[in-house]
CSV table of C-alpha atoms and ligand atoms in Angstrom, one decimal:
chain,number,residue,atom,x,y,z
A,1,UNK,CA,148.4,150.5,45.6
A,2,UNK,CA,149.2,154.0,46.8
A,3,UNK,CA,151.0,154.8,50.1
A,4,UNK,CA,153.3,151.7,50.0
A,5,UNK,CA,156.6,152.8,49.6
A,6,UNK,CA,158.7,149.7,48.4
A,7,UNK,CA,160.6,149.1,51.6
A,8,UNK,CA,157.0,147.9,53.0
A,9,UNK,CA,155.9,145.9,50.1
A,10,UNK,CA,159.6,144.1,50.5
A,11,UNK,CA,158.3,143.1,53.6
A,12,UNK,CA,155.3,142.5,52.7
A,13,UNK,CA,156.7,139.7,50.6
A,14,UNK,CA,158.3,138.5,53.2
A,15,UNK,CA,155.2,138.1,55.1
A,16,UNK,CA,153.2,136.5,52.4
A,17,UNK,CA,155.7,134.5,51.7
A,18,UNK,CA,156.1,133.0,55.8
A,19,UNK,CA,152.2,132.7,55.8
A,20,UNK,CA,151.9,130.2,52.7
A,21,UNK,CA,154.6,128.4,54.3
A,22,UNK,CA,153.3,128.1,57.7
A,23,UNK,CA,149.1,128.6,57.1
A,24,UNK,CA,147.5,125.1,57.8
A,25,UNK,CA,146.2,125.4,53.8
A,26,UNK,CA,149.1,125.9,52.1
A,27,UNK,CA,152.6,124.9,53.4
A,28,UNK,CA,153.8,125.8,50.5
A,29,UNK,CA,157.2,127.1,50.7
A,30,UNK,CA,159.1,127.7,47.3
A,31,UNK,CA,156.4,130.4,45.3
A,32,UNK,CA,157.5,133.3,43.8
A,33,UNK,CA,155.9,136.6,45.2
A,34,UNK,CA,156.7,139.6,43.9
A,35,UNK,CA,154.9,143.0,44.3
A,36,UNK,CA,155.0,145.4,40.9
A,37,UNK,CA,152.7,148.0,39.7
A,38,UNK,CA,150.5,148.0,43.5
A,39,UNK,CA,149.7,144.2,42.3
A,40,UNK,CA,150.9,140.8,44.0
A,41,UNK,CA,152.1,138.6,41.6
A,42,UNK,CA,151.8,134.5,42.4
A,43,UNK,CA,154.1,132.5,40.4
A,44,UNK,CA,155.2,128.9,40.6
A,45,UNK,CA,153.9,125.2,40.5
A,46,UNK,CA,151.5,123.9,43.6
A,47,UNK,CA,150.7,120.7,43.3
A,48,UNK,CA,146.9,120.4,43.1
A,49,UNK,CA,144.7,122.9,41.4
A,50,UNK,CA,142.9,123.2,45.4
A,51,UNK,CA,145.7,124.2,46.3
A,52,UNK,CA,146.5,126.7,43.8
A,53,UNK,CA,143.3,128.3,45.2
A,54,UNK,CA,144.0,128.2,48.6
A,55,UNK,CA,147.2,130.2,47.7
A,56,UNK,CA,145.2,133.0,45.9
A,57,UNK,CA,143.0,132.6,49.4
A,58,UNK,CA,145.9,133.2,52.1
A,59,UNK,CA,147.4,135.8,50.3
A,60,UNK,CA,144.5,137.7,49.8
A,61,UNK,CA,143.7,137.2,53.6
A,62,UNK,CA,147.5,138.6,54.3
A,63,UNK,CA,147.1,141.7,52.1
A,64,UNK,CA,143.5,142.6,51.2
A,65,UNK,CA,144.3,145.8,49.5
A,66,UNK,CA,146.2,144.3,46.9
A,67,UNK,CA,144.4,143.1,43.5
A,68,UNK,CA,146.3,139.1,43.4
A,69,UNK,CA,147.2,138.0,39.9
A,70,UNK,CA,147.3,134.3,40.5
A,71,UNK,CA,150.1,133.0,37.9
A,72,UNK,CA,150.4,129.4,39.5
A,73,UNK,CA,150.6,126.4,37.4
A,74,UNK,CA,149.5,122.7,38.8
A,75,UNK,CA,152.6,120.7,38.5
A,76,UNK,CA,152.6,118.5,35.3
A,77,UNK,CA,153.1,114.5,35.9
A,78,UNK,CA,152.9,113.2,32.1
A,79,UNK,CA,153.9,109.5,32.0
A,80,UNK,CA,157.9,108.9,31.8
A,81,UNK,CA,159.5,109.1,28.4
A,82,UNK,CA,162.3,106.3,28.0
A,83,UNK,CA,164.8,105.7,30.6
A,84,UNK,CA,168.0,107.0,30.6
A,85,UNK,CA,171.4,105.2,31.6
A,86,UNK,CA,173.6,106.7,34.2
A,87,UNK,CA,176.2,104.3,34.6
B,1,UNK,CA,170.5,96.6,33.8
B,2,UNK,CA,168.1,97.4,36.4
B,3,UNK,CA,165.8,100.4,36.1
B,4,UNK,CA,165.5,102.8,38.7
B,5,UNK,CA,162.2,104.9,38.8
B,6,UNK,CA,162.2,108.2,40.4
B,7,UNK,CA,160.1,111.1,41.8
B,8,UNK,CA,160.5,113.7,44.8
B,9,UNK,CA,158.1,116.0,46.7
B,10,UNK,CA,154.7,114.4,46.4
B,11,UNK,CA,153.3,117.0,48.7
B,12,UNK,CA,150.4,114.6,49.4
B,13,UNK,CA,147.2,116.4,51.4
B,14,UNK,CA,143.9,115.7,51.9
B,15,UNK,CA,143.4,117.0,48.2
B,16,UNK,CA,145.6,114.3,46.6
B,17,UNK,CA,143.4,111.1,47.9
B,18,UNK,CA,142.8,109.2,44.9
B,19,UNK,CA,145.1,111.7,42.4
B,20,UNK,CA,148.5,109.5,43.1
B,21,UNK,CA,148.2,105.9,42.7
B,22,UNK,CA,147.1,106.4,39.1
B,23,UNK,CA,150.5,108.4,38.0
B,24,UNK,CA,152.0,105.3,39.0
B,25,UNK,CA,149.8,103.2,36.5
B,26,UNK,CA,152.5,100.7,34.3
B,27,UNK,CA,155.0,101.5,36.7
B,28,UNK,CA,155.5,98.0,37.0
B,29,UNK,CA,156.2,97.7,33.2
B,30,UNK,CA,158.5,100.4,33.3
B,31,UNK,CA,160.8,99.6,36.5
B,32,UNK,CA,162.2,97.5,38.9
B,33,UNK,CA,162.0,99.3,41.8
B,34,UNK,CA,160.7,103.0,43.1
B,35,UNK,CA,162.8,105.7,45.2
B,36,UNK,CA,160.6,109.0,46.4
B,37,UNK,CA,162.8,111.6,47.9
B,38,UNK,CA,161.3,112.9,50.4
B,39,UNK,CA,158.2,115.5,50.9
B,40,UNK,CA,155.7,112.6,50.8
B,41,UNK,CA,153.9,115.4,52.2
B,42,UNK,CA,152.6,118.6,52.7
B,43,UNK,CA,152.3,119.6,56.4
B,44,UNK,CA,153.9,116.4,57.9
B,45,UNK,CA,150.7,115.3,58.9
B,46,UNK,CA,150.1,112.0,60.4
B,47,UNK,CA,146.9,112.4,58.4
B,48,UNK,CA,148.9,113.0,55.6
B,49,UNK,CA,151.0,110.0,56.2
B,50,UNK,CA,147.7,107.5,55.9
B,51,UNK,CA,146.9,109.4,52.4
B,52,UNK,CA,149.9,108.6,50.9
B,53,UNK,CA,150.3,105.8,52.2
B,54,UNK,CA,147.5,104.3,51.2
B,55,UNK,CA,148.5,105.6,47.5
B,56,UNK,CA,151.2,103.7,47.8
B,57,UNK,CA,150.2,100.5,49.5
B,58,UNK,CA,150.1,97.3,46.8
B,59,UNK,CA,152.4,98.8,44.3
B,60,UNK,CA,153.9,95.6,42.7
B,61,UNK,CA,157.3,96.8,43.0
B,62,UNK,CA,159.9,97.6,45.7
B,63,UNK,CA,159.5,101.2,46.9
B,64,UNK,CA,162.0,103.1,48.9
B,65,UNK,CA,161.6,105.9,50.3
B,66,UNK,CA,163.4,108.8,52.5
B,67,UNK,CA,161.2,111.7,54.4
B,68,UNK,CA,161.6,115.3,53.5
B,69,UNK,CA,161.3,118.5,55.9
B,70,UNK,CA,157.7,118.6,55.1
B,71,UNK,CA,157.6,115.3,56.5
B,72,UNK,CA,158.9,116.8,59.6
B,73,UNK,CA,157.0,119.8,60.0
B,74,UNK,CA,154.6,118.6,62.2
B,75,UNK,CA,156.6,116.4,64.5
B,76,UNK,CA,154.7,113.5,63.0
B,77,UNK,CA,157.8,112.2,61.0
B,78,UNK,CA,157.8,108.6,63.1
B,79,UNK,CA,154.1,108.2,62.5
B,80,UNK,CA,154.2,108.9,58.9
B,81,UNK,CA,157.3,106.1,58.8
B,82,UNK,CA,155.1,103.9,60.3
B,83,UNK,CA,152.4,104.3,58.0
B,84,UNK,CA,154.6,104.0,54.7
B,85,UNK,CA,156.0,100.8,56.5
B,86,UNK,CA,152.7,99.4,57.2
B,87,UNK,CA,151.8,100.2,53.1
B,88,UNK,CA,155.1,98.4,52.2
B,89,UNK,CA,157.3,101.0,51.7
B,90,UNK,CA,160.4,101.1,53.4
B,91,UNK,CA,161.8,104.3,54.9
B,92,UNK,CA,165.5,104.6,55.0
B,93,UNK,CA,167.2,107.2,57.5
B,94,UNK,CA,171.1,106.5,58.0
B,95,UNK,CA,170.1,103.1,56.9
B,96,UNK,CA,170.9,101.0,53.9
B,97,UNK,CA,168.6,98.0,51.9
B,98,UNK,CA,169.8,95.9,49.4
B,99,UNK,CA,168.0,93.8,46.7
B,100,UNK,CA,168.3,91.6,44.2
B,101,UNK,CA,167.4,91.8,40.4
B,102,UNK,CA,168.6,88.8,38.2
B,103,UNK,CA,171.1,87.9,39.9
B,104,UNK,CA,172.4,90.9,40.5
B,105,UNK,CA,172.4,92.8,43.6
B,106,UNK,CA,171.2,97.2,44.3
B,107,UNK,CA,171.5,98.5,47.4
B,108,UNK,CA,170.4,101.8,48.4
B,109,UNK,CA,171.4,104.3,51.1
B,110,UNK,CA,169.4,107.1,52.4
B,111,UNK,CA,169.1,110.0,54.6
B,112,UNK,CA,166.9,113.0,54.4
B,113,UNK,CA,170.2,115.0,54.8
B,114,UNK,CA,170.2,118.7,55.6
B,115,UNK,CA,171.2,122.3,54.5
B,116,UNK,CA,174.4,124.6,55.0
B,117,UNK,CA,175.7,125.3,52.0
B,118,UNK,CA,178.3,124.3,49.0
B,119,UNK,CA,181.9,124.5,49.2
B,120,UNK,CA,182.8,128.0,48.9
B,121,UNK,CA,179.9,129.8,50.6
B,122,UNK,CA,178.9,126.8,53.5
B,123,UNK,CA,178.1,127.6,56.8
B,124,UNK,CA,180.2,126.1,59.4
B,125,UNK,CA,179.5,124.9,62.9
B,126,UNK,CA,180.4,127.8,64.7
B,127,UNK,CA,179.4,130.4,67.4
B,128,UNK,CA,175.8,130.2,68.6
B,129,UNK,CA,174.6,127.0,69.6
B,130,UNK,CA,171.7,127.0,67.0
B,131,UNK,CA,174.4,127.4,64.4
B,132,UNK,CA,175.9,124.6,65.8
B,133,UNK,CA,172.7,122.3,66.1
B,134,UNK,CA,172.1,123.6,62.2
B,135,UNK,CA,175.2,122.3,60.7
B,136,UNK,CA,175.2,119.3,63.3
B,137,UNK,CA,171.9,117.7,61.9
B,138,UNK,CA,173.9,118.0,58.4
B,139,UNK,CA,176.9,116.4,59.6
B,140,UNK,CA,175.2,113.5,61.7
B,141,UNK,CA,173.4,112.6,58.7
B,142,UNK,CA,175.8,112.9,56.5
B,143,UNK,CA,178.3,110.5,58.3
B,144,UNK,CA,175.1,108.4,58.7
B,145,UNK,CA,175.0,107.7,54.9
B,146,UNK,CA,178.5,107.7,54.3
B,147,UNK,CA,178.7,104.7,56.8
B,148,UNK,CA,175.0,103.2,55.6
B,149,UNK,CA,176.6,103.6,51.7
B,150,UNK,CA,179.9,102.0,52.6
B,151,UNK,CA,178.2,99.0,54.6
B,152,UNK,CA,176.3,98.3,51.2
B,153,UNK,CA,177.6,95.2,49.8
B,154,UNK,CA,176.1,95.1,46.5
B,155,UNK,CA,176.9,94.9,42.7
B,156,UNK,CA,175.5,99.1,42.2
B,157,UNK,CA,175.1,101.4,45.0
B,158,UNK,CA,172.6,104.4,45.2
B,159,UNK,CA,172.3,107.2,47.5
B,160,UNK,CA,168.9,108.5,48.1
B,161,UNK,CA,168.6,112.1,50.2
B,162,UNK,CA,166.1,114.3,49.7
B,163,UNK,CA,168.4,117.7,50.4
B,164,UNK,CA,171.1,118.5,47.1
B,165,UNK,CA,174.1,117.2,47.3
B,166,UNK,CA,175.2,119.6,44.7
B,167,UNK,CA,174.5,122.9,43.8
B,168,UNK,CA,174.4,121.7,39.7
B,169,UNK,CA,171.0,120.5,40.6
B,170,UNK,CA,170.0,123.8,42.1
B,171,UNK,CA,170.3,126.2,39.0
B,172,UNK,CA,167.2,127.7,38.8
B,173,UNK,CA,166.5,128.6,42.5
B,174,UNK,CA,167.6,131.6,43.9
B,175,UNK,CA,171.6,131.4,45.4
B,176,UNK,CA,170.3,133.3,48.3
B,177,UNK,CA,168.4,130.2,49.5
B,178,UNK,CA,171.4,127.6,48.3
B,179,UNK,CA,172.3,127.1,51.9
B,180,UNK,CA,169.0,125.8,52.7
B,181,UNK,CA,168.5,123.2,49.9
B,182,UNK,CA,171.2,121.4,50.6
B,183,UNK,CA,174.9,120.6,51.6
B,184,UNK,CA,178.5,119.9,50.3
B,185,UNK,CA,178.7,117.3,53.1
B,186,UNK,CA,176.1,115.0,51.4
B,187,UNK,CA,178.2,114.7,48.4
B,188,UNK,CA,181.8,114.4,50.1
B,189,UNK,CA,179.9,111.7,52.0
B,190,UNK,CA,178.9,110.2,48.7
B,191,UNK,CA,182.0,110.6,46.8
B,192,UNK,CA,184.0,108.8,49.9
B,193,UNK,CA,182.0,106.1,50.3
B,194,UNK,CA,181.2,105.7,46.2
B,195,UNK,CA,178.4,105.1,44.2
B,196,UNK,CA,177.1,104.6,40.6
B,197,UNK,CA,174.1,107.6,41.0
B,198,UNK,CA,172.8,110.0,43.9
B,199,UNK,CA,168.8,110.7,43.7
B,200,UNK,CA,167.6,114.2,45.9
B,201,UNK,CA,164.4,116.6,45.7
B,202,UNK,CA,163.8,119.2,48.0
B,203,UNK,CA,164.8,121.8,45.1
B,204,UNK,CA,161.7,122.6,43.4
B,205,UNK,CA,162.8,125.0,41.0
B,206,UNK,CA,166.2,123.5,40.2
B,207,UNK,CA,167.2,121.1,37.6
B,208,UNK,CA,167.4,117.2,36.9
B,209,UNK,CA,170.8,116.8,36.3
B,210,UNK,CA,174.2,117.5,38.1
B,211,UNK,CA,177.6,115.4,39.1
B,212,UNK,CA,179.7,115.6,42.3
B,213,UNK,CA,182.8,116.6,42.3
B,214,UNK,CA,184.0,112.9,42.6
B,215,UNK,CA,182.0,112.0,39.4
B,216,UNK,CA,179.0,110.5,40.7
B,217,UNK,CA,175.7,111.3,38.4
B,218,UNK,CA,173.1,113.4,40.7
B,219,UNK,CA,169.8,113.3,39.3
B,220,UNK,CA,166.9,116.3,41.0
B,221,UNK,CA,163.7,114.4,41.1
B,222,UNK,CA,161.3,117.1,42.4
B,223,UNK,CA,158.4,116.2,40.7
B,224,UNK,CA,158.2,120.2,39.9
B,225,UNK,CA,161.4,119.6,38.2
B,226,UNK,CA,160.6,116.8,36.2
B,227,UNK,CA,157.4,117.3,34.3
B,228,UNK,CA,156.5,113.7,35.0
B,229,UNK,CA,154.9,111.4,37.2
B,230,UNK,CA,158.4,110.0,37.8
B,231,UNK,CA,161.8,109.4,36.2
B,232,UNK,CA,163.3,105.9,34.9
B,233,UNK,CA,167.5,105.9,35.4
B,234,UNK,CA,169.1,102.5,33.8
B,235,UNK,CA,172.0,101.0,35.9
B,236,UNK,CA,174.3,98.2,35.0
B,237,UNK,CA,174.3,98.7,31.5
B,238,UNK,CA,178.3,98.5,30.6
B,239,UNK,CA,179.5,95.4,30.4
B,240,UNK,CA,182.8,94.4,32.9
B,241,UNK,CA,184.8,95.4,29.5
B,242,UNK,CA,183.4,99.1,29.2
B,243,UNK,CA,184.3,99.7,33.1
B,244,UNK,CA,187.6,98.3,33.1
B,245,UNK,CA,187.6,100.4,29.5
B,246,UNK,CA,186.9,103.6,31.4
B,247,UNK,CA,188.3,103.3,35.1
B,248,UNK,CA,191.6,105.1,34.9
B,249,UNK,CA,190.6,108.4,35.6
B,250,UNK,CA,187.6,108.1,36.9
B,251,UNK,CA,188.1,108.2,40.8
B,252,UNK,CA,184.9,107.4,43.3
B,253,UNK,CA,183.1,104.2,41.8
B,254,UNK,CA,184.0,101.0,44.4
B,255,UNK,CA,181.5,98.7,42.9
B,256,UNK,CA,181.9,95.9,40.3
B,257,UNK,CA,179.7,95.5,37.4
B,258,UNK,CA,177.1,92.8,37.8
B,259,UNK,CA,176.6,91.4,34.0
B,260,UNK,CA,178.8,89.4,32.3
C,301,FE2,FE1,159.3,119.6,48.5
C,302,FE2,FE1,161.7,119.7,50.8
């Protein structure tokens, strides 16, 4: 995106990052955001596929001259493998 | 040998009704009992509470359970207790349970714990008053379970927080945010009072498996973390031969092997 120098996109993280944590469809506080070629990149795992979407949907909302690639992955919960002994 | 299943940060919303219960499917086969870490879920809803409660509720097995800061975030924490409690789990903050598995006996202390830091770069109670209150959640709660592990009388003791007490656990998160995933204080607390394993979440990005510095096996249950719907840990496997084998040396454990 032209005209952001990166000091601004730096905060701009920043304030992506405090409105997934505190917007009433998110809450989701540990996802990577980083800013790179004028493009918001979404990384980390949410842990419904709704909410992955609602994600893409706040940030968009927070910044909507940035194109939003949406990297997040729904948390995996295979069954347990065998058990381990710790003591 | 009791088996210990295991899982952190639920994050339960309105989107996860019906998406829960069924990852615990053959948990039953699998373990005796059930410890979640904390982040049942995702706002702190009491709303929330209901939904994963009601996930929970009929579980054939003993589940314990300890509320995260996304428990909290609402100010609905006691509600959301009350609704686990009513569903049959039991909520432990400063307090201890213990049970009983052939004979022999588990108990369990928990706390949600808090942040400040690991030795070496921890925050210390000092000049503003919210810098006081921060580390003074951390060291209330930590003194909490110290005193709720100690009081354990049982055969194996576990501590259950959902903050690190380690920072082994954390590799994988950014250091800048160390001081607010968890605390030295948890794990002095642990090491002090002794116990056979220490079970936390919180850290999404970290990693399963760490050790304080008194030799206690920490285990990072974020479900993130995991890849699975929960964890199984074993306890109680060594024989009273193998520990007195291994105890010089070995400096925190206070508990006595139950099987013969
Ligand atoms: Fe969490
Ligand atoms: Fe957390």
């Amino acid at each position: 995106m032209s005209g952001v120098s990166g000091q601004q996109s730096e905060y701009l993280v920043a304030h992506i990052q405090d409105a997934l944590a505190t917007d009433a469809r998110t809450g989701e506080l540990e996802l990577d955001v980083r800013i790179a070629g004028g493009r918001v990149f979404l990384a980390g795992a949410v842990a419904t596929t709704e909410r992955r979407d609602a994600v893409e949907r706040v940030v968009r909302e927070v910044c909507p001259d940035y194109e939003v690639v949406n990297q997040l992955s729904v948390t995996e919960r295979q069954q347990p493998g065998p058990s381990e002994p710790v003591s | 040998m009791i088996r210990i299943a295991a899982v952190g940060d639920l994050h339960a919303g309105p989107d996860s009704v019906g998406t829960i219960r069924p990852r615990f499917e053959g948990v039953t086969d699998r373990a005796d009992l059930l410890l979640l870490a904390g982040d049942l879920t995702r706002r702190g809803t009491a709303e929330e509470g209901r939904i994963v409660a009601a996930e929970l509720q009929g579980l054939d097995l003993p589940v314990i359970a300890v509320l995260g800061n996304h428990d909290h975030h609402s100010g609905e924490e006691a509600t959301i207790r009350r609704s686990l409690e009513d569903a049959g789990v039991q909520v432990l903050e400063r307090e201890g349970v213990v049970l009983e598995f052939d004979g022999a006996t588990l108990g369990i202390a928990g706390t949600k714990g808090f942040g400040g830091g690991f030795a070496g770069a921890s925050a210390s109670a000092f000049g503003e008053r919210e810098m006081k209150a921060f580390i003074g959640h951390t060291e209330e709660l930590a003194a909490g379970l110290e005193a709720a592990l100690a009081g354990l009388r049982a055969d194996i003791r576990i501590a259950l927080t959902h903050y690190a007490p380690v920072d082994a656990t954390l590799a994988g998160e950014r250091l800048e945010i160390f001081p607010f995933l968890g605390s030295y204080l948890l794990a002095e607390a642990i090491d002090r009072a002794g116990a056979d394993l220490a079970i936390h979440g919180h850290a999404h990005r970290g990693t399963e498996k760490g050790v304080t510095a008194g030799g206690v096996t920490v285990r990072n249950v974020a479900e993130t973390v995991i890849g699975h719907a929960y964890k199984v840990y074993r306890v109680g496997d060594r024989s009273a031969d193998d520990v007195v084998g291994e105890a010089t040396g070995r400096s925190s454990t206070s508990t006595t092997p139950s099987r013969p």
